[in-house]
Coordinates of C-alpha atoms and ligand atoms in Angstrom, one line a residue:
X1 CA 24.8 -9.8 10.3
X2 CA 27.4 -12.0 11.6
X3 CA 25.1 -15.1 11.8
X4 CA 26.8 -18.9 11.4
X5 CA 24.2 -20.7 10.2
X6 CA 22.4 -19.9 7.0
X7 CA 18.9 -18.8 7.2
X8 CA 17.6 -19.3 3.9
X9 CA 16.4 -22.5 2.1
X10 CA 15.8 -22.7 -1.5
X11 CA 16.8 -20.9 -4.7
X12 CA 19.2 -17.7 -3.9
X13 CA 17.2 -14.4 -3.2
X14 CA 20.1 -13.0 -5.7
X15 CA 19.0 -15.7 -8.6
X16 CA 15.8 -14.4 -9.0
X17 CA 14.7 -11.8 -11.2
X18 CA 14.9 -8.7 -10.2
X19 CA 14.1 -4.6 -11.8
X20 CA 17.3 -3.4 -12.6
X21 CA 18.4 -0.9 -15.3
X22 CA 18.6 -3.7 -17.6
X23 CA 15.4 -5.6 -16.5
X24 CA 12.6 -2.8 -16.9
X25 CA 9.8 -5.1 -16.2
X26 CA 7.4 -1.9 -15.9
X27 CA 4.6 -0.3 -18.7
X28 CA 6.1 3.0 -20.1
X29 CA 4.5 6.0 -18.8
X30 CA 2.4 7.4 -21.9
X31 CA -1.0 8.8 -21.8
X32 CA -3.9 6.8 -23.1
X33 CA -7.8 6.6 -22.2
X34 CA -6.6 3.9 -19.4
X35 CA -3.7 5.9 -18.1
X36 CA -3.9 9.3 -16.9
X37 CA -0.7 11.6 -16.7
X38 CA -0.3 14.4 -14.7
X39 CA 3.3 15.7 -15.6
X40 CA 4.0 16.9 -19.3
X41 CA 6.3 15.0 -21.7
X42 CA 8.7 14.6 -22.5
X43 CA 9.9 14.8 -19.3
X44 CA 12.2 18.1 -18.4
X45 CA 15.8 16.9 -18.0
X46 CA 16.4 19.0 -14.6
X47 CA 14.6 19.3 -11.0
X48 CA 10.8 17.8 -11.0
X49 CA 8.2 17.2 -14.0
X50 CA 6.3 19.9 -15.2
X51 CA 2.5 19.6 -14.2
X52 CA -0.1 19.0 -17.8
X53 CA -2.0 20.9 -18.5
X54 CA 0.5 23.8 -17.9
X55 CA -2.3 25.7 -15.9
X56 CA -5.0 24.8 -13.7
X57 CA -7.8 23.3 -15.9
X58 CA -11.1 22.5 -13.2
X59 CA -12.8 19.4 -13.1
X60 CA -15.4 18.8 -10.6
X61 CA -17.6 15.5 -10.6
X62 CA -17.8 12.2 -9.1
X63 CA -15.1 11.0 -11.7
X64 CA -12.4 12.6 -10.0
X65 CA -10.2 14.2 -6.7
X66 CA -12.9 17.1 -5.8
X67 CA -9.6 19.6 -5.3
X68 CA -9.4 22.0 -2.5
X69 CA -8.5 24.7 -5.1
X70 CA -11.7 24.1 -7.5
X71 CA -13.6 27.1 -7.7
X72 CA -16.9 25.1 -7.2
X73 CA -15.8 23.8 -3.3
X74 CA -18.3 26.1 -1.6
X75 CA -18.4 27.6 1.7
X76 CA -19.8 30.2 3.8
X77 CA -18.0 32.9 4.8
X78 CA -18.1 33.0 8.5
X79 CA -20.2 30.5 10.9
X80 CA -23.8 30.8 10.1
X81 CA -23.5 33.4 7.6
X82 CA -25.5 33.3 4.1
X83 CA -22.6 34.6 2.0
X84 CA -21.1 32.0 0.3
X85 CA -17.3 32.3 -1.0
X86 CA -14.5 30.0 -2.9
X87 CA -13.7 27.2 0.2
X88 CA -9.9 27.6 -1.3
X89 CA -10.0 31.5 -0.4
X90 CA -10.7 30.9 3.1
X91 CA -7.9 27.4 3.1
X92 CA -5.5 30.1 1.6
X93 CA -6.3 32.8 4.2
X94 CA -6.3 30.5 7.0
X95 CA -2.8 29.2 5.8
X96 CA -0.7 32.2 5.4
X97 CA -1.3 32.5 9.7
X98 CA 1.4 32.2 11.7
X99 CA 0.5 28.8 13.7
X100 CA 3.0 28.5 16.7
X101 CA 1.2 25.6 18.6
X102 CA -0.7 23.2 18.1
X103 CA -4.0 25.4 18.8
X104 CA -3.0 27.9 16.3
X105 CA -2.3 25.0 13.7
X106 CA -6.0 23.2 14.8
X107 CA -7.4 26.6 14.7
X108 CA -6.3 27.1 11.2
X109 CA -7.6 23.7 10.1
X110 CA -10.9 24.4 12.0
X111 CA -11.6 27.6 9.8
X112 CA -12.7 25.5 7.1
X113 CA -13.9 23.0 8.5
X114 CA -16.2 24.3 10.8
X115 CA -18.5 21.1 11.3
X116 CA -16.2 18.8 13.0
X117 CA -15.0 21.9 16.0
X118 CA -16.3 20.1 18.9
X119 CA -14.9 16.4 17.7
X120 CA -11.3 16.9 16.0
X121 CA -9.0 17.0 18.5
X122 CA -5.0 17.3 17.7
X123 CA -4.0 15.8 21.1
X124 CA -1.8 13.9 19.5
X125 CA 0.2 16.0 17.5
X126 CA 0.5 18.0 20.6
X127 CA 1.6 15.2 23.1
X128 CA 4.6 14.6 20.5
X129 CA 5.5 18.2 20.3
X130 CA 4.9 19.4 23.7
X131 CA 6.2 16.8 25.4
X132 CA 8.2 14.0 23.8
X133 CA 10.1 16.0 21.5
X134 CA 13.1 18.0 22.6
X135 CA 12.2 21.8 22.3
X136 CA 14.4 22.7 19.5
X137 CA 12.9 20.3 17.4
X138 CA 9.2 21.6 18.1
X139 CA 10.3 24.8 17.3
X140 CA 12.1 23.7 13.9
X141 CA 8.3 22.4 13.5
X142 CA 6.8 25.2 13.9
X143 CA 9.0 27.6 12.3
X144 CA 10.5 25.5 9.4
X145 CA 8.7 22.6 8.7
X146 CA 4.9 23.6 9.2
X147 CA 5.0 26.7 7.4
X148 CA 7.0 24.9 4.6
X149 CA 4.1 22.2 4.7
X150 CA 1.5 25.2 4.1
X151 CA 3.2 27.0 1.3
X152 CA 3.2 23.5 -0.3
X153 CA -0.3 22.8 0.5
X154 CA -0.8 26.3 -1.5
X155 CA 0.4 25.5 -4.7
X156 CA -1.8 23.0 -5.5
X157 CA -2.9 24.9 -8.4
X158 CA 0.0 25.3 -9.6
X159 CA 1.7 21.9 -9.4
X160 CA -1.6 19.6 -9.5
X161 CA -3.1 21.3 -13.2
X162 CA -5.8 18.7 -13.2
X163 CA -8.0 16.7 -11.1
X164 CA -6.4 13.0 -10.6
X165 CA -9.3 10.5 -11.7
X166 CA -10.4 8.5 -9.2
X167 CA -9.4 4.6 -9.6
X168 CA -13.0 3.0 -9.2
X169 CA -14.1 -0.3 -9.1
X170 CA -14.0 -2.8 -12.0
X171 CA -11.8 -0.7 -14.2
X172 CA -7.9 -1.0 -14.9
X173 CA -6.6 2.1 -14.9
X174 CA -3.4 3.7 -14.1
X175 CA -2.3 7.3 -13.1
X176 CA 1.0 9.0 -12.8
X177 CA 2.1 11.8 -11.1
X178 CA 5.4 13.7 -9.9
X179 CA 6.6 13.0 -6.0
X180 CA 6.2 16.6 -5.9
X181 CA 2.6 16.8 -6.8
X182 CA 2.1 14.1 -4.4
X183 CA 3.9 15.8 -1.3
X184 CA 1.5 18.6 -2.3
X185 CA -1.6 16.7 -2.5
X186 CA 0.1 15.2 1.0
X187 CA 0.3 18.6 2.3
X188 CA -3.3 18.8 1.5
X189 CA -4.1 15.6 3.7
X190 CA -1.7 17.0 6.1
X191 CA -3.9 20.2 6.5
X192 CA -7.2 18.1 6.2
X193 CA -8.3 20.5 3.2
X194 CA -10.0 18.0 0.9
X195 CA -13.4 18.4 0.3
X196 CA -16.4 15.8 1.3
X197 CA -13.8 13.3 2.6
X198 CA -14.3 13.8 6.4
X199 CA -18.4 13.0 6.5
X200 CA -19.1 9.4 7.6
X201 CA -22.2 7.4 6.7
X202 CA -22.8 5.0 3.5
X203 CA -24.9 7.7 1.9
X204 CA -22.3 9.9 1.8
X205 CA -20.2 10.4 -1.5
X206 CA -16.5 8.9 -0.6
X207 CA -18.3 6.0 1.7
X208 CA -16.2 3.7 -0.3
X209 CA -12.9 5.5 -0.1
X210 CA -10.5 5.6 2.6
X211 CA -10.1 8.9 4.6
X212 CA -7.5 10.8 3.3
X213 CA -7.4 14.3 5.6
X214 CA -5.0 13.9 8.4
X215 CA -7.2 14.9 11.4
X216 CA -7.5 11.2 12.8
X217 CA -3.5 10.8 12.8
X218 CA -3.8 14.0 15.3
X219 CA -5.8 12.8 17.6
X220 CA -4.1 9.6 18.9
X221 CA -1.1 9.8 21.7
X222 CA 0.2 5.9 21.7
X223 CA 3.3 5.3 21.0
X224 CA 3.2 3.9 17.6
X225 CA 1.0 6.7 16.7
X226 CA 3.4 8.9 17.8
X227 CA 6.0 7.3 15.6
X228 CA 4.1 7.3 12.8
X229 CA 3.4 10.8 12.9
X230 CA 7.7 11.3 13.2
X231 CA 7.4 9.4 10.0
X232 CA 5.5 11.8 8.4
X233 CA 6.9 15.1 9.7
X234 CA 10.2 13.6 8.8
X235 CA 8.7 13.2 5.2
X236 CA 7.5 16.6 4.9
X237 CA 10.8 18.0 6.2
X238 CA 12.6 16.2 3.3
X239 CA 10.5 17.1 0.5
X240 CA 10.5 20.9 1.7
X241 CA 13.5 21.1 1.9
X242 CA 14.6 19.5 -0.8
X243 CA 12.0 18.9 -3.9
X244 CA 12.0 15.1 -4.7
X245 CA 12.3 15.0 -8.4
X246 CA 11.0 11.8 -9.2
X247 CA 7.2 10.2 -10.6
X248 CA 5.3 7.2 -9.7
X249 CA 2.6 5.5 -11.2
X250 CA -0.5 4.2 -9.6
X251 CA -2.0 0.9 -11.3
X252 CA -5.7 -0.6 -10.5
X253 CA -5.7 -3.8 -11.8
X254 CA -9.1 -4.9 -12.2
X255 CA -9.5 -9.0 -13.5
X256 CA -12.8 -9.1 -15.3
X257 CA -14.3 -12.7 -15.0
X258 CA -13.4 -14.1 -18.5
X259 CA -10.1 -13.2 -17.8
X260 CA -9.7 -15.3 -14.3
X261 CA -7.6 -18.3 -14.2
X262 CA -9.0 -21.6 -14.6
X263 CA -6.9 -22.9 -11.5
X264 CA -8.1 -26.7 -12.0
X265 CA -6.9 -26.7 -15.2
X266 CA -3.5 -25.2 -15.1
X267 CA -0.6 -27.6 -15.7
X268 CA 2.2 -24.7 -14.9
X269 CA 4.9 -26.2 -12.7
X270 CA 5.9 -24.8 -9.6
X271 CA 8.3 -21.6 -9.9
X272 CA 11.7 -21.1 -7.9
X273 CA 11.3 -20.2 -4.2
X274 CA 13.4 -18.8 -1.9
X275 CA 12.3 -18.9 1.8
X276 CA 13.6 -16.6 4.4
X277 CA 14.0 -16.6 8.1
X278 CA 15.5 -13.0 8.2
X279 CA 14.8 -9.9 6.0
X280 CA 11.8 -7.8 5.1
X281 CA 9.4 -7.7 2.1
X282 CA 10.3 -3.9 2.1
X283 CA 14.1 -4.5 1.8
X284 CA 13.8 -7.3 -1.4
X285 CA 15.5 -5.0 -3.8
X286 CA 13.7 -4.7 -7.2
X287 CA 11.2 -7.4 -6.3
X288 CA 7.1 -7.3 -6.6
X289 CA 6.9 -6.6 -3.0
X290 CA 3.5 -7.3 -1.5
X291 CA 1.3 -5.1 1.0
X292 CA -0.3 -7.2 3.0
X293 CA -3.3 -4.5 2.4
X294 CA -6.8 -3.8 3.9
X295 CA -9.4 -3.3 1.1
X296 CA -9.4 -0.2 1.8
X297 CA -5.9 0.8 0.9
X298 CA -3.7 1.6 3.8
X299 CA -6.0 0.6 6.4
X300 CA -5.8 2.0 10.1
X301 CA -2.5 3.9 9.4
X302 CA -4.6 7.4 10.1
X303 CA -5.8 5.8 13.3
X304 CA -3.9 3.6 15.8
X305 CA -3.2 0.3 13.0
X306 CA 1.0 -0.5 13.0
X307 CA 0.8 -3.6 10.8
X308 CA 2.7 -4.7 7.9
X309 CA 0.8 -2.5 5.9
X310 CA 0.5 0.8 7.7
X311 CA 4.5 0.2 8.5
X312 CA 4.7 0.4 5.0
X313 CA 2.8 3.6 4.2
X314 CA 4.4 5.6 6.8
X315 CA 8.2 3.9 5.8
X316 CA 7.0 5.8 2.3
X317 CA 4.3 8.3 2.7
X318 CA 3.9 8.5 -0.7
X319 CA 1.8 5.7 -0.5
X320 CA -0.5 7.1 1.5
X321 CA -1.7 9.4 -1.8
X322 CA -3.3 5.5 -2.6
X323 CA -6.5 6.9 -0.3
X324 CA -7.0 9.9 -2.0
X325 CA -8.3 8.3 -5.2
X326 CA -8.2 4.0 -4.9
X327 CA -11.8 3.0 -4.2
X328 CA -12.4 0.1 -1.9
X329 CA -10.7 -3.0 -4.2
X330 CA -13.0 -5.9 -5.1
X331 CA -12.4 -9.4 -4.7
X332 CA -10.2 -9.5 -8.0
X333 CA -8.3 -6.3 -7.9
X334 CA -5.3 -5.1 -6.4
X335 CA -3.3 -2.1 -6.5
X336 CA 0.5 -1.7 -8.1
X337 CA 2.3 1.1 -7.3
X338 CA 5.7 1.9 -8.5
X339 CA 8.4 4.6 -7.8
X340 CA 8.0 5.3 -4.2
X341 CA 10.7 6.2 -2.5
X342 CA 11.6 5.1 1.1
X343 CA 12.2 8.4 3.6
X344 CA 12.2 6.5 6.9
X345 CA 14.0 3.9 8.8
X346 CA 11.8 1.5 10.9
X347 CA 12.3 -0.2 13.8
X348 CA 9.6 -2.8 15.9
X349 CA 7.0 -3.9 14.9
X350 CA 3.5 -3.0 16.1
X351 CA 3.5 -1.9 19.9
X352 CA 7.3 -1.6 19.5
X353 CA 7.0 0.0 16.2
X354 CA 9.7 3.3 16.6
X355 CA 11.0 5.5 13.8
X356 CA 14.5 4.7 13.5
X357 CA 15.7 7.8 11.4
X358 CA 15.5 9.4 8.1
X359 CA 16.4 7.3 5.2
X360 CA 18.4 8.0 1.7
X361 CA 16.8 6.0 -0.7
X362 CA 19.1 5.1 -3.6
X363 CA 17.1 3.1 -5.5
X364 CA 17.7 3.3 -9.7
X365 CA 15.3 5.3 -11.8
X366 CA 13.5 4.3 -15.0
X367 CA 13.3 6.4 -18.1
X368 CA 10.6 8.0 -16.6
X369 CA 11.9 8.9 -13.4
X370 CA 10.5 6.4 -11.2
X371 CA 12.4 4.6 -8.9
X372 CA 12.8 0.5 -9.7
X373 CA 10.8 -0.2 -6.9
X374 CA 7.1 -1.9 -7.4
X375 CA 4.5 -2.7 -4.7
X376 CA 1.9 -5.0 -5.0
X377 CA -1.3 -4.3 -2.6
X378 CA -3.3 -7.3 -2.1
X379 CA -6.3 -7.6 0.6
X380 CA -6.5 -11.0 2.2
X381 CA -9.7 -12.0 3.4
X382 CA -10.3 -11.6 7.2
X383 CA -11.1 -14.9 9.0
X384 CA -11.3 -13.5 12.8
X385 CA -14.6 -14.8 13.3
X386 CA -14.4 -18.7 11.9
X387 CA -10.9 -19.3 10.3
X388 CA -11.8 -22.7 9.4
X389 CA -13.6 -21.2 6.0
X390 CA -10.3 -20.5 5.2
X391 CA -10.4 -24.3 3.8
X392 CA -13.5 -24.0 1.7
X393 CA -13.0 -24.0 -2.0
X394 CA -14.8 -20.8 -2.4
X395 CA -12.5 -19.1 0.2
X396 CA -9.5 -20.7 -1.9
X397 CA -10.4 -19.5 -4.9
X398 CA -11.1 -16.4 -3.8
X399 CA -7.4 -16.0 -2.3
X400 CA -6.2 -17.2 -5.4
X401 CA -7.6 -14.9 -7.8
X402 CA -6.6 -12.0 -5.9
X403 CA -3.3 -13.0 -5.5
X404 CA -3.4 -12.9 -9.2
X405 CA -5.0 -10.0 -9.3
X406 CA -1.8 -8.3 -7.6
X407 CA 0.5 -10.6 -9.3
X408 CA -0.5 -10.5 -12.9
X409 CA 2.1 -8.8 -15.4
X410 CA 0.6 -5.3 -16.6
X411 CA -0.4 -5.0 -19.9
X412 CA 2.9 -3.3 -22.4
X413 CA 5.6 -4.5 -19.5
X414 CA 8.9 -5.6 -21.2
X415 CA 11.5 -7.8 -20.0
X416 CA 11.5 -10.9 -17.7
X417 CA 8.7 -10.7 -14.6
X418 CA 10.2 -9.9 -11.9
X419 CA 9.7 -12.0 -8.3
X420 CA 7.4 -11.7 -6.0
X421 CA 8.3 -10.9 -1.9
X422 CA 5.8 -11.8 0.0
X423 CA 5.1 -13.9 3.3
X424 CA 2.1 -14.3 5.7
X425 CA -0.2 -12.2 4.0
X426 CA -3.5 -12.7 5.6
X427 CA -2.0 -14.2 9.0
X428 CA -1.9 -11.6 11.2
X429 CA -4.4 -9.4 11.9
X430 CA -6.7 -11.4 9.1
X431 CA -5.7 -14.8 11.3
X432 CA -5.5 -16.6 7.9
X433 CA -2.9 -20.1 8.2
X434 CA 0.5 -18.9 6.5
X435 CA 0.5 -22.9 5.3
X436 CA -2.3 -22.4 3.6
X437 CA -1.7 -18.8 1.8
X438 CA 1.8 -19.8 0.9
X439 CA 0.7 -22.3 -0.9
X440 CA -2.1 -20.1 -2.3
X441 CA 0.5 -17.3 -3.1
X442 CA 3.0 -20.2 -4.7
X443 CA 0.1 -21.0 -7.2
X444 CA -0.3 -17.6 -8.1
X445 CA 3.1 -17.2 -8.8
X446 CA 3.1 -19.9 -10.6
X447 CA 0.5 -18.7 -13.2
X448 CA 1.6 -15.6 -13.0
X449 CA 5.1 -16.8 -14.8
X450 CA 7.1 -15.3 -11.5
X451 CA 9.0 -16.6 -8.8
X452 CA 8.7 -16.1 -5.2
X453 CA 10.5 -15.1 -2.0
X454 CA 8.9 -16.0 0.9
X455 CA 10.0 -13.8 4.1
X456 CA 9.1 -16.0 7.3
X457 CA 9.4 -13.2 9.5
X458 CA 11.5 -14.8 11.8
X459 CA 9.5 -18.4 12.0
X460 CA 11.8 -20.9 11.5
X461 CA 9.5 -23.9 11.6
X462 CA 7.4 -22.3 8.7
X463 CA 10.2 -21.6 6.6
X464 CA 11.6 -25.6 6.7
X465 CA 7.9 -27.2 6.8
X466 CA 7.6 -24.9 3.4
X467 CA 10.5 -26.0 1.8
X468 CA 10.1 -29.8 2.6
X469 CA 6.7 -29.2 0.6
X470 CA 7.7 -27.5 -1.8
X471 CA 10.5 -30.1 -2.5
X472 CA 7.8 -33.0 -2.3
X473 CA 5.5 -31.0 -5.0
X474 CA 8.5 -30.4 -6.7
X475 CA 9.6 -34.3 -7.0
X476 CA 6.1 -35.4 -7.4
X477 CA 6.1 -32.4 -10.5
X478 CA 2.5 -31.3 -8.8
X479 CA 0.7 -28.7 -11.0
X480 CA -1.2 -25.5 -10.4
X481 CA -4.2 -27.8 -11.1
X482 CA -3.3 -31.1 -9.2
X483 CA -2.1 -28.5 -6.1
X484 CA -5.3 -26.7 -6.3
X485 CA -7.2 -29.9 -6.4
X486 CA -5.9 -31.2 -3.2
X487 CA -6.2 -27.7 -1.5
X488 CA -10.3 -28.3 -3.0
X489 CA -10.4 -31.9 -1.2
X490 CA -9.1 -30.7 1.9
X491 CA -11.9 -27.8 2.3
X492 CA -14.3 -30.1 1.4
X493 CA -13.9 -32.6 4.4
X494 CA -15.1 -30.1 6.3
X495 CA -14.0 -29.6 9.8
X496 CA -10.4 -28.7 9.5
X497 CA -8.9 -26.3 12.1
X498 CA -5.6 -26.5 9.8
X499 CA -3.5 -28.9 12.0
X500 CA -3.6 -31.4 9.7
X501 CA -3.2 -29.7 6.3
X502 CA 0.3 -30.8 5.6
X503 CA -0.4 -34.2 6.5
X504 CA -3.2 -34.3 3.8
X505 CA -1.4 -33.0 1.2
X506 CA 1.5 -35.5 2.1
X507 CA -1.0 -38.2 2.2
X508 CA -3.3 -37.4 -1.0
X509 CA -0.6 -36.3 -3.0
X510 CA 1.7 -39.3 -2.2
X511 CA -1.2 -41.5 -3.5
X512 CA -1.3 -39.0 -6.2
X513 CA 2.0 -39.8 -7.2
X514 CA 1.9 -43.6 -7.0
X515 CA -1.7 -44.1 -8.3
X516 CA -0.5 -42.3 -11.7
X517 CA 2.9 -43.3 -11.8
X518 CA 4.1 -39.6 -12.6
X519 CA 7.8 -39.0 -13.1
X520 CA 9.8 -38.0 -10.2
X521 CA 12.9 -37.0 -12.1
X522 CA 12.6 -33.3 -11.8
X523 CA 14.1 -32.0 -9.1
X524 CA 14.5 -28.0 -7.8
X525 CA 15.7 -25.9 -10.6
Ligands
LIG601 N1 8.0 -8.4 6.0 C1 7.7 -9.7 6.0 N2 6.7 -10.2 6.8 C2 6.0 -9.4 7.6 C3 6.3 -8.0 7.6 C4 7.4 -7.5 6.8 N3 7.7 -6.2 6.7 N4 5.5 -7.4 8.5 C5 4.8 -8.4 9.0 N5 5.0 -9.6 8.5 P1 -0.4 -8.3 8.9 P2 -2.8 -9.3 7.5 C6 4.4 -10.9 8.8 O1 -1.1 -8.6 10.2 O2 -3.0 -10.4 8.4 C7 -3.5 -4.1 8.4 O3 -4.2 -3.3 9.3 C8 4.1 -11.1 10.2 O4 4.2 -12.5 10.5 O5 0.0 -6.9 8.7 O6 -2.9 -9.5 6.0 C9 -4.0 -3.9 7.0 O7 -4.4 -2.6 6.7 C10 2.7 -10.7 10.3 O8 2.0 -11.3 11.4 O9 -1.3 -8.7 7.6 C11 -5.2 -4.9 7.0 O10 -6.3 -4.3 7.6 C12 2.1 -11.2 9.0 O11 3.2 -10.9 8.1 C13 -4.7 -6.0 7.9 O12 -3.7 -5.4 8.7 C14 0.8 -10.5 8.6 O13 0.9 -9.1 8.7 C15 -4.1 -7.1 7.1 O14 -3.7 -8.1 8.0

């Protein structure tokens, strides 16, 4: 990097704990009423899990996926005709075409999906391949990569035996699958075959999922959506031509209200923190690495959104599965996802966002073939409209216990808890005060038993303001509680447009400190 000065403050990003083959902070993968696996083990020691059950056993009710391939997914046979057949003969007719533009590919998706003729449109996907890609590529799209995507798309049946269960609200429950049974499910997406996902309306039955089919990543021709879309193709490419062999497992982690932290009354001292200038969340190594997330998991990366979070979902498409099956998350739930792997390079951010190449992820595996990389997804609240609620206790709390939510150990993990990489969740499109959530996020941490590396994002000023306070809470050996406390007071004054936060905490804390006549010995581990 080649830079003089240091850009860090605080512990070492290498001193903290980290997964590693000797750290397996994770829960095995074994089946149980709260953890559904798809793959059968023991796992085979070769090429990708095998699906469980070995053949296709169909489920269809509002527990789980609705499959394309389930035999009850209806549909008539032509426009307006009575004569009603299997919805997956006509995906797997429509398929097996030969699609050598992007008409013949929207045409194909059309077939069964009749309805939405007149307002899909793949212009796009077509902008990208008609113009902005050099022709050989397009035509490696069309001939290699496309028809690769449908054949994939067409063994659902064989590589996805059961119907995942959908990860609904106020429930903890985890589910695992290979990366190849999610590249199929993908390929799914990708051909927008899933059944009642595209009707809109809060009547309808997925009104609190995310959209999962892929038409509304067609449609857009801005830049970043553009790049996004390389993302994908780029994943696709990979995992057709070369079967990814690993599994990851998708944790809701729902906090039921006996089980929520009493904040006032925690006496856990702050943890280590290391505070960044430079670096991403993505690239802390074997770290709890948070998405800053939208309740509704991945948020606008099907549409025009090139955030933190979307940046992330395309960086691993894998994630993207998340939206098939992760109901809209509650105030004290989050989503932990581990064993992605990272195909893409990214460059920019936002408007600037460009795909910067495919990536070879060489991340460690666990025992069960996922790699040692865990993601935490957290939804901030958004505080467009009147960010100075922000302060209120209510607001506090509720930042706090889902920062918990995403931070909590899972149940059966061994070994040490590993750090959490975080930074201004909240303060960017959600326009909540990075002051404020770190100090929210350091609390959490700090109950949580884990450490925490901060990632500034390039702001210098935050990164030294944090660490002076965090030295001060340190010296004045401030607890969860007493922190929490102050945060309480502040929000209770009332009219605070943030500018002044520090200062109170300086101030009431200082008095804190003298008015109880509390050590000051301990210093910064
Ligand atoms: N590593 C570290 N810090 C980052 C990174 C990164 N990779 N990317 C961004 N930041 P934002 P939010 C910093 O706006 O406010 C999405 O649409 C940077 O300072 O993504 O919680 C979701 O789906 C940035 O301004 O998070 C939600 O709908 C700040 O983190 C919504 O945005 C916040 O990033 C969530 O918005």
């Amino acid at each position: 990097m080649g830079e003089q000065e240091v850009h860090w403050r605080g512990s070492p990003l290498s001193s903290l704990t980290r997964l590693s083959s000797t750290n397996l902070n994770l829960p095995p993968v074994s089946p149980s009423p709260t953890h559904t696996v798809l793959v059968k083990l023991p796992l085979s020691t070769s090429g990708p899990a095998l699906p469980h059950p070995t053949s296709y056993t169909d489920v269809w009710d509002q527990h789980h996926v609705r499959m394309p391939c389930s035999p009850k997914s209806q549909y008539p046979l032509s426009k307006n005709s009575d004569v009603i057949v299997s919805r997956w003969s006509v995906i797997c007719q429509a398929l097996c075409r030969d699609m050598n533009s992007v008409e013949d590919f929207q045409k194909v998706v059309l077939e069964y999906n009749t309805r939405y003729a007149s307002k899909w449109k793949f212009r796009g996907l077509q902008y990208l391949l008609e113009r902005e890609l050099e022709e050989e590529e397009s035509e490696l799209f069309f001939h290699n990569t496309l028809p690769a995507i449908a054949s994939l798309a067409l063994r659902l049946p064989q590589l996805v035996t059961q119907a995942p269960p959908l990860l609904t609200k106020h429930a903890t429950h985890s589910v695992t699958l290979s990366q190849l049974q999610i590249a199929s499910l993908l390929a799914n997406a990708f051909f927008c075959t899933f059944p009642r996902r595209n009707a809109k309306g809060s009547e309808t039955e997925y009104a609190s999922y995310p959209d999962i089919n892929f038409n509304r990543l067609f449609f857009h021709k801005e830049k970043r959506a553009l790049e996004k879309l390389k993302c994908i193709i780029n994943y696709f490419r990979r995992v057709t031509i070369k079967e990814p062999t690993g599994n990851v497992t998708f944790t809701r982690q729902h906090i039921s209200t006996s089980d929520l932290p009493s904040w006032l009354s925690c006496t856990n001292l702050l943890p280590r923190l290391h505070v960044d200038t430079v670096g991403l969340i993505e690239e802390a190594e074997g770290l709890l690495q948070v998405d800053f997330a939208n309740k509704f998991l991945g948020g606008g990366v099907l549409g025009l959104g090139c955030v933190q979070e979307e940046i992330r979902f395309v960086l691993s498409p894998e994630l993207l599965i998340s939206r098939l099956f992760t109901q809209v998350l509650d105030n004290t739930e989050a989503l932990i996802i581990t064993g992605v792997e990272e195909f893409n390079i990214g460059n920019g951010y936002s408007s600037t966002f460009i795909w910067g190449g495919s990536c070879q992820d060489t991340t460690p595996k666990d025992l069960w073939g996922r790699r040692l990389c865990q993601v935490t997804a957290i939804d901030a609240v958004h505080f467009t409209k009147q960010p100075q609620i922000q302060y209120r206790e209510s607001f506090i709390k509720r930042e706090l216990n889902k920062a918990y939510a995403g931070f909590r150990v899972l149940d059966k993990s061994t070994g040490a808890p590993i750090a959490v990489a975080t930074g201004n969740w909240g303060c960017g499109a959600f326009r909540g005060n990075p002051r404020l959530k770190a100090l929210i996020q350091l609390a959490a941490c700090a109950y949580a038993g884990r450490d925490l590396a901060y990632f500034t994002f390039g702001d210098e000023k935050l990164r030294d303001d944090l660490v002076t306070m965090y030295i001060f809470l340190k010296e004045n050996n401030v607890t969860v509680g007493a922190l929490v406390q102050v945060l309480n007071q502040h929000g209770a004054r009332g009219t605070s447009d943030g500018s002044d936060f520090f200062h109170y905490i300086y101030h009431s804390l200082g008095a804190y400190d003298s008015d109880t006549d509390s050590e000051t010995t301990t210093t910064t581990k």
